Amino acid sequence: MKSLLLPISSVLAVVNGGLLRGGTRKNPGGSGGSFFNAFNVLWYKPHWQCDSERAADFINSRLPWVDFAGISEYNATFPIGDEGYGSISSTCGQDNTPIELFYNRDKWSLLGSVPPKPICRDTSIIRGDTYDLRDQFQCGKGRGGNYTLEEENNDADCCACNYSSDEFEKVVASRPFVAGLFDSAGGKVCVVVTELPHNIRNVDGPGFNGCTDDPSQLDECMLNHDETSRVRGTSNLVSSVLDLCGNDVPIIFMADTNIISQKVSVEDIFLSTESINNPLAGLVEFSDGDSPYTCCNEDPPTQFAMDRIAVTHGPVGLKDGGGQLHIRNLNGGASVQGDTIDTFLGNKGYVCNSQEEHAPIVALISYSSSELMQSQPLREA
């Protein structure tokens, strides 16, 4: 990756208490609206095999220093969350694949979400210290069951699947998403966290992921039903984000994209059509073509640049005259394929050490109209 603009260890250490004026860790918003000009976000996919308290400790220790955290396939019984944070959760498909979006509710007011029902908010997906899912999250029969056509309905209250009814099939049937529309003293933002299905080629050749090995193969990707993505099984994701976020609110997108090559960007896989102005088609990463390797904890390890954080610039930002979202800093994963991953604050290696675990990544995001980055230096906590 290219050189980072700011040391992430300092960013994580001070973002709620020292990065902006008027904030403390207990009340990070402070009294000044300028605090909302910049914030950290975290994305982490422990993968369903992780059943270690290490993952919970990592998530819970990082939450107080970020505004938004997307956590995918956390299936362990150890509780995650923070009293100062709200959450929106969903599952999808036969495997009941879980995903959660945490947000700092002292700074951000939730205006709407997918899934939309209050029963999907501020609650654990599982019951207590058991592995049993709450009723509203039981979309399928559980991992290892047989797929049936009935499962395409996903009619539990908190099911949110990327695919539309025209796209149901086993290989795309368990990829969930959550989206939240938020307001703050600094303006609105829409946050989307998801797992994308494995993309495949529409010509003879390699199967899963065959079209994201290299940018030259992108035209061979099988499109979704609405032709809004080069990843099949994503039509409902795009249409839901368009309905909730529109094209005027900037979007923060955090996902396991299942993109293989770091040279293929998130922007490359989303498309607009003559009839659909897809807001995800304008996603921009910190350094297109130089994404960190994050997947996976397997042999050989860390071969793929799958986990991404991206933003749409958007015409709406600060209420005092606008501003566009930009990623100012990104850390996590490995800059060299197969190298040791960096999990911030001097830590190295995977967190849970479970099979197929993905490396966490964190980004510092700000509005372009903010003068913070030039005028307010970081300091150690």
XYZ file of N, CA and C in Angstrom, residues 4 20 54 91 98-99 101 122 124 130 134-135 195 198 218 239 245 273 306 310 351:
63
model
N 0.808 5.842 4.462
C -0.371 6.348 5.137
C -0.184 7.812 5.465
N -10.230 15.828 17.885
C -11.008 17.030 17.629
C -11.324 17.745 18.926
N -11.080 -14.120 22.006
C -10.153 -13.129 21.457
C -10.850 -12.193 20.477
N -29.624 -11.512 9.107
C -29.061 -12.784 8.638
C -29.643 -13.047 7.262
N -24.815 -14.276 9.733
C -25.103 -13.046 10.469
C -24.189 -11.888 10.070
N -24.725 -10.668 10.179
C -23.929 -9.464 9.990
C -24.504 -8.369 10.889
N -24.079 -4.071 12.227
C -23.535 -2.721 12.112
C -23.712 -2.025 13.452
N -30.378 -3.266 18.238
C -29.975 -3.250 19.646
C -30.261 -4.562 20.359
N -28.846 -8.925 20.513
C -27.953 -9.982 20.047
C -28.705 -10.902 19.093
N -26.080 -19.193 24.320
C -26.306 -20.364 23.483
C -26.012 -20.000 22.035
N -32.243 -15.935 17.771
C -33.563 -15.413 18.096
C -34.475 -15.612 16.891
N -35.773 -15.705 17.165
C -36.731 -16.059 16.116
C -36.658 -15.136 14.912
N -21.587 -8.901 2.840
C -20.751 -9.903 2.176
C -21.279 -10.057 0.755
N -19.577 -14.863 -4.240
C -18.457 -15.114 -5.142
C -18.891 -14.791 -6.568
N -12.791 -8.361 -16.244
C -14.037 -7.883 -15.663
C -15.217 -7.975 -16.619
N -30.765 -2.162 -5.032
C -32.056 -1.478 -4.997
C -32.406 -1.002 -3.591
N -30.741 5.205 0.799
C -29.712 6.250 0.792
C -29.925 7.285 -0.308
N -27.267 1.812 -14.893
C -27.907 1.517 -16.168
C -28.699 2.746 -16.606
N -9.718 -9.126 -0.348
C -11.170 -9.214 -0.388
C -11.892 -8.150 0.421
N -14.881 1.654 1.378
C -14.944 2.637 0.304
C -16.028 3.656 0.634
N -6.567 -12.347 14.517
C -7.067 -12.125 15.870
C -7.522 -13.428 16.513
